[in-house]
mmCIF file of C-alpha atoms in Angstrom:
data_model
loop_
_atom_site.group_PDB
_atom_site.id
_atom_site.type_symbol
_atom_site.label_atom_id
_atom_site.label_comp_id
_atom_site.label_asym_id
_atom_site.label_seq_id
_atom_site.Cartn_x
_atom_site.Cartn_y
_atom_site.Cartn_z
ATOM 1 C CA ASP A 1 19.947 65.507 79.443
ATOM 2 C CA ALA A 2 19.885 67.448 76.640
ATOM 3 C CA GLY A 3 20.223 65.536 73.572
ATOM 4 C CA VAL A 4 22.475 66.856 70.043
ATOM 5 C CA ILE A 5 20.203 70.420 69.367
ATOM 6 C CA GLN A 6 20.182 71.785 65.583
ATOM 7 C CA SER A 7 18.825 75.076 64.801
ATOM 8 C CA PRO A 8 17.208 76.473 63.078
ATOM 9 C CA ARG A 9 14.470 73.113 62.220
ATOM 10 C CA HIS A 10 13.468 74.894 58.712
ATOM 11 C CA GLU A 11 15.112 77.490 56.319
ATOM 12 C CA VAL A 12 14.156 79.007 52.890
ATOM 13 C CA THR A 13 16.347 80.665 51.427
ATOM 14 C CA GLU A 14 16.554 81.740 47.778
ATOM 15 C CA MET A 15 19.604 80.548 45.401
ATOM 16 C CA GLY A 16 22.640 81.609 45.825
ATOM 17 C CA GLN A 17 22.291 82.999 49.724
ATOM 18 C CA GLU A 18 24.862 82.142 52.058
ATOM 19 C CA VAL A 19 23.339 79.771 54.346
ATOM 20 C CA THR A 20 24.526 78.663 58.188
ATOM 21 C CA LEU A 21 23.178 75.491 60.311
ATOM 22 C CA ARG A 22 24.465 75.203 63.852
ATOM 23 C CA CYS A 23 24.717 72.283 66.197
ATOM 24 C CA LYS A 24 25.306 71.753 69.421
ATOM 25 C CA PRO A 25 26.779 67.573 70.889
ATOM 26 C CA ILE A 26 25.516 66.046 73.785
ATOM 27 C CA SER A 27 28.231 67.139 76.688
ATOM 28 C CA GLY A 28 31.121 64.774 77.047
ATOM 29 C CA HIS A 29 31.037 63.674 73.295
ATOM 30 C CA ASP A 30 34.093 64.023 71.060
ATOM 31 C CA TYR A 31 32.607 62.964 68.128
ATOM 32 C CA LEU A 32 30.424 65.537 66.195
ATOM 33 C CA PHE A 33 28.875 64.302 62.853
ATOM 34 C CA TRP A 34 27.331 66.046 59.607
ATOM 35 C CA TYR A 35 24.694 64.087 57.544
ATOM 36 C CA ARG A 36 22.597 64.900 54.418
ATOM 37 C CA GLN A 37 19.028 63.191 53.728
ATOM 38 C CA THR A 38 17.754 63.178 50.351
ATOM 39 C CA MET A 39 15.122 61.300 48.401
ATOM 40 C CA MET A 40 17.702 60.071 46.078
ATOM 41 C CA ARG A 41 20.545 59.718 48.048
ATOM 42 C CA GLY A 42 19.258 58.784 50.794
ATOM 43 C CA LEU A 43 20.954 59.648 54.696
ATOM 44 C CA GLU A 44 25.476 60.464 53.952
ATOM 45 C CA LEU A 45 27.649 61.859 56.002
ATOM 46 C CA LEU A 46 29.310 64.821 54.592
ATOM 47 C CA ILE A 47 31.719 65.589 57.420
ATOM 48 C CA TYR A 48 33.350 64.524 61.173
ATOM 49 C CA PHE A 49 34.976 65.768 63.872
ATOM 50 C CA ASN A 50 37.145 64.646 66.980
ATOM 51 C CA ASN A 51 37.825 66.573 69.744
ATOM 52 C CA ASN A 52 36.662 69.584 67.282
ATOM 53 C CA VAL A 53 39.151 68.611 64.342
ATOM 54 C CA PRO A 54 37.932 67.694 61.269
ATOM 55 C CA ILE A 55 38.893 64.193 60.753
ATOM 56 C CA ASP A 56 37.069 63.028 57.186
ATOM 57 C CA ASP A 57 35.605 65.544 55.190
ATOM 58 C CA SER A 58 35.320 62.815 51.536
ATOM 59 C CA GLY A 59 31.586 63.401 52.205
ATOM 60 C CA MET A 60 31.763 66.962 51.345
ATOM 61 C CA PRO A 61 30.156 67.820 48.515
ATOM 62 C CA GLU A 62 32.107 70.594 46.351
ATOM 63 C CA ASP A 63 33.327 73.939 47.594
ATOM 64 C CA ARG A 64 30.732 75.696 48.678
ATOM 65 C CA PHE A 65 30.403 73.710 51.300
ATOM 66 C CA SER A 66 32.366 74.215 54.418
ATOM 67 C CA ALA A 67 32.029 73.010 58.424
ATOM 68 C CA LYS A 68 33.690 74.038 61.203
ATOM 69 C CA MET A 69 34.053 73.689 65.252
ATOM 70 C CA PRO A 70 35.458 76.106 67.249
ATOM 71 C CA ASN A 71 34.849 74.275 70.637
ATOM 72 C CA ALA A 72 33.531 71.426 72.092
ATOM 73 C CA SER A 73 30.156 72.756 72.207
ATOM 74 C CA PHE A 74 29.070 73.778 68.756
ATOM 75 C CA SER A 75 29.471 73.277 65.369
ATOM 76 C CA THR A 76 28.139 75.203 61.879
ATOM 77 C CA LEU A 77 27.934 73.626 58.326
ATOM 78 C CA LYS A 78 28.244 76.328 55.803
ATOM 79 C CA ILE A 79 27.082 76.592 52.158
ATOM 80 C CA GLN A 80 27.724 79.828 50.249
ATOM 81 C CA PRO A 81 26.436 80.130 47.733
ATOM 82 C CA SER A 82 23.244 78.078 48.240
ATOM 83 C CA GLU A 83 21.992 76.037 44.830
ATOM 84 C CA PRO A 84 18.188 74.367 44.628
ATOM 85 C CA ARG A 85 20.280 71.141 44.638
ATOM 86 C CA ASP A 86 21.296 71.435 48.305
ATOM 87 C CA SER A 87 17.955 71.293 49.441
ATOM 88 C CA ALA A 88 17.713 68.262 52.177
ATOM 89 C CA VAL A 89 17.337 67.719 55.533
ATOM 90 C CA TYR A 90 20.990 67.913 57.312
ATOM 91 C CA PHE A 91 21.422 65.786 60.781
ATOM 92 C CA CYS A 92 24.224 66.547 63.417
ATOM 93 C CA ALA A 93 24.483 63.820 65.609
ATOM 94 C CA SER A 94 27.841 63.068 68.107
ATOM 95 C CA SER A 95 29.044 59.913 69.901
ATOM 96 C CA THR A 96 31.406 59.287 73.191
ATOM 97 C CA ARG A 97 34.044 57.547 70.617
ATOM 98 C CA GLN A 98 35.264 55.574 68.294
ATOM 99 C CA GLY A 99 33.094 52.644 66.891
ATOM 100 C CA TYR A 100 30.787 54.033 69.301
ATOM 101 C CA GLU A 101 26.753 54.235 69.361
ATOM 102 C CA GLN A 102 25.695 58.191 67.397
ATOM 103 C CA TYR A 103 23.014 60.276 68.427
ATOM 104 C CA PHE A 104 21.135 62.322 65.917
ATOM 105 C CA GLY A 105 19.617 65.996 66.502
ATOM 106 C CA PRO A 106 16.396 66.303 64.846
ATOM 107 C CA GLY A 107 17.388 67.593 61.913
ATOM 108 C CA THR A 108 17.195 71.170 59.892
ATOM 109 C CA ARG A 109 14.858 70.844 56.564
ATOM 110 C CA LEU A 110 16.902 72.992 53.770
ATOM 111 C CA THR A 111 14.800 74.812 50.897
ATOM 112 C CA VAL A 112 16.564 76.412 48.608
ATOM 113 C CA THR A 113 14.605 78.141 45.838
ATOM 114 C CA GLY B 1 28.963 46.658 45.854
ATOM 115 C CA ILE B 2 26.175 47.677 48.075
ATOM 116 C CA GLN B 3 27.586 48.120 51.119
ATOM 117 C CA VAL B 4 24.119 48.089 53.381
ATOM 118 C CA GLU B 5 21.353 46.591 52.022
ATOM 119 C CA GLN B 6 17.780 46.394 53.254
ATOM 120 C CA SER B 7 15.060 44.135 53.273
ATOM 121 C CA PRO B 8 12.325 43.989 52.341
ATOM 122 C CA PRO B 9 12.090 47.881 51.150
ATOM 123 C CA ASP B 10 8.429 47.926 52.102
ATOM 124 C CA LEU B 11 6.360 46.389 54.435
ATOM 125 C CA ILE B 12 2.422 46.822 55.560
ATOM 126 C CA LEU B 13 1.326 45.056 58.459
ATOM 127 C CA GLN B 14 -1.720 44.632 60.723
ATOM 128 C CA GLU B 15 -1.840 45.884 63.534
ATOM 129 C CA GLY B 16 -0.822 43.035 65.774
ATOM 130 C CA ALA B 17 1.070 41.550 63.766
ATOM 131 C CA ASN B 18 4.708 40.335 63.697
ATOM 132 C CA SER B 19 7.874 41.029 61.407
ATOM 133 C CA THR B 20 11.813 40.448 60.795
ATOM 134 C CA LEU B 21 13.620 43.046 58.744
ATOM 135 C CA ARG B 22 17.213 42.199 57.681
ATOM 136 C CA CYS B 23 20.168 44.204 56.888
ATOM 137 C CA ASN B 24 23.078 42.668 55.393
ATOM 138 C CA PHE B 25 26.012 44.192 55.120
ATOM 139 C CA SER B 26 29.848 43.931 53.938
ATOM 140 C CA ASP B 27 33.137 44.370 55.961
ATOM 141 C CA SER B 28 34.033 43.925 59.249
ATOM 142 C CA VAL B 29 31.677 46.024 61.307
ATOM 143 C CA ASN B 30 32.533 48.101 64.732
ATOM 144 C CA ASN B 31 29.217 49.620 65.039
ATOM 145 C CA LEU B 32 25.683 48.363 63.626
ATOM 146 C CA GLN B 33 23.058 50.533 65.220
ATOM 147 C CA TRP B 34 19.258 50.307 64.250
ATOM 148 C CA PHE B 35 17.137 53.682 63.698
ATOM 149 C CA HIS B 36 13.766 54.744 63.305
ATOM 150 C CA GLN B 37 12.894 57.700 61.614
ATOM 151 C CA ASN B 38 9.154 58.988 62.492
ATOM 152 C CA PRO B 39 6.844 60.428 60.235
ATOM 153 C CA TRP B 40 7.804 63.761 61.590
ATOM 154 C CA GLY B 41 11.323 63.179 60.580
ATOM 155 C CA GLN B 42 13.251 62.918 63.600
ATOM 156 C CA LEU B 43 15.855 59.274 63.723
ATOM 157 C CA ILE B 44 15.277 57.625 67.032
ATOM 158 C CA ASN B 45 18.188 55.192 68.156
ATOM 159 C CA LEU B 46 16.396 51.840 68.983
ATOM 160 C CA PHE B 47 19.417 49.524 69.052
ATOM 161 C CA TYR B 48 23.494 49.779 68.962
ATOM 162 C CA ILE B 49 24.472 46.357 68.567
ATOM 163 C CA PRO B 50 27.503 45.167 66.631
ATOM 164 C CA SER B 51 26.711 41.638 67.927
ATOM 165 C CA GLY B 52 24.998 39.553 70.020
ATOM 166 C CA THR B 53 21.102 40.163 70.773
ATOM 167 C CA LYS B 54 19.111 42.760 73.090
ATOM 168 C CA GLN B 55 15.454 43.238 73.411
ATOM 169 C CA ASN B 56 13.788 46.557 74.415
ATOM 170 C CA GLY B 57 10.142 45.928 74.903
ATOM 171 C CA ARG B 58 8.255 44.477 71.590
ATOM 172 C CA LEU B 59 11.838 45.358 69.506
ATOM 173 C CA SER B 60 14.428 43.240 69.402
ATOM 174 C CA ALA B 61 17.947 42.697 67.119
ATOM 175 C CA THR B 62 20.191 40.370 67.078
ATOM 176 C CA THR B 63 23.868 40.541 64.941
ATOM 177 C CA VAL B 64 25.397 38.004 63.661
ATOM 178 C CA ALA B 65 29.078 39.466 62.889
ATOM 179 C CA THR B 66 30.596 36.304 61.212
ATOM 180 C CA GLU B 67 27.489 36.322 59.040
ATOM 181 C CA ARG B 68 27.520 40.203 58.334
ATOM 182 C CA TYR B 69 23.763 40.774 59.112
ATOM 183 C CA SER B 70 21.209 41.804 61.398
ATOM 184 C CA LEU B 71 17.511 41.048 62.187
ATOM 185 C CA LEU B 72 15.500 43.508 63.840
ATOM 186 C CA TYR B 73 11.936 42.011 65.099
ATOM 187 C CA ILE B 74 8.585 43.905 65.827
ATOM 188 C CA SER B 75 6.006 42.037 67.807
ATOM 189 C CA SER B 76 2.253 43.270 67.908
ATOM 190 C CA SER B 77 2.599 45.996 65.623
ATOM 191 C CA GLN B 78 1.325 48.911 66.731
ATOM 192 C CA THR B 79 0.294 52.045 64.245
ATOM 193 C CA THR B 80 3.162 54.279 66.517
ATOM 194 C CA ASP B 81 5.602 51.974 64.722
ATOM 195 C CA SER B 82 5.362 53.470 61.719
ATOM 196 C CA GLY B 83 7.851 55.129 59.321
ATOM 197 C CA VAL B 84 11.249 53.933 58.204
ATOM 198 C CA TYR B 85 13.361 51.453 60.175
ATOM 199 C CA PHE B 86 17.268 52.319 58.891
ATOM 200 C CA CYS B 87 20.409 50.003 59.962
ATOM 201 C CA ALA B 88 23.605 51.546 59.343
ATOM 202 C CA ARG B 89 26.932 50.063 59.995
ATOM 203 C CA GLY B 90 30.238 51.284 61.036
ATOM 204 C CA VAL B 91 33.332 49.392 59.224
ATOM 205 C CA THR B 92 36.472 48.776 61.485
ATOM 206 C CA GLY B 93 39.329 51.000 60.379
ATOM 207 C CA GLY B 94 36.600 53.058 58.214
ATOM 208 C CA GLY B 95 36.768 55.661 60.944
ATOM 209 C CA ASN B 96 33.656 56.333 63.254
ATOM 210 C CA LYS B 97 31.408 56.483 59.878
ATOM 211 C CA LEU B 98 28.428 55.291 59.797
ATOM 212 C CA THR B 99 26.929 54.056 56.225
ATOM 213 C CA PHE B 100 22.922 53.660 56.241
ATOM 214 C CA GLY B 101 21.214 51.392 54.442
ATOM 215 C CA THR B 102 18.041 52.344 51.973
ATOM 216 C CA GLY B 103 16.099 51.467 54.417
ATOM 217 C CA THR B 104 12.640 49.489 55.190
ATOM 218 C CA GLN B 105 9.342 51.550 54.953
ATOM 219 C CA LEU B 106 6.855 49.959 57.682
ATOM 220 C CA LYS B 107 2.714 50.984 57.663
ATOM 221 C CA VAL B 108 0.792 49.222 60.195
ATOM 222 C CA GLU B 109 -2.440 49.943 59.879
ATOM 223 C CA LEU B 110 -5.354 49.199 61.661
#
């Protein structure tokens, strides 16, 4: 079975541009998570969905960040406008049910110049 | 306060040596996972272990939930074990959120 799929794997953009990161969870998983990894803050949860509904977005840093899950097999994380401090690796993860094992995608390395 | 604390922060081993990594956590957990982040940045699931003991080859893990700690054992280490090991926990009543520790950076030398 395919694992969590993320695209693009690398993204380089200029400050002020819109960035869209994409994720396809493992088929049959009801939970989808977006995490961000930086040297300063480590790995932190941004938002998670259950059955396509956002449950907790308290980790989203500011209004420039938005996430959607239009169906069970696709989610996007959008940054508009992007800033250099948004440079990080963004991971998507999925799991079958609450409290159960989460599986991570390969991540998207974002660089904002 | 610190919710997930890992030790040691850094570790250098000679190939073939054994090691124990520790994860202390606050609050009761409904999820405890160990990950290995390889040099290419990928997070690889090692164990899902909210309680008890599991083994997978040269790796094993034990979580004592009542005392709020988990241990990861690496035996006969190999250079491919190098990377960062993360412990992450989800709390009972905390939805499905994982909080990560700061990791243990492991380097295995020949």
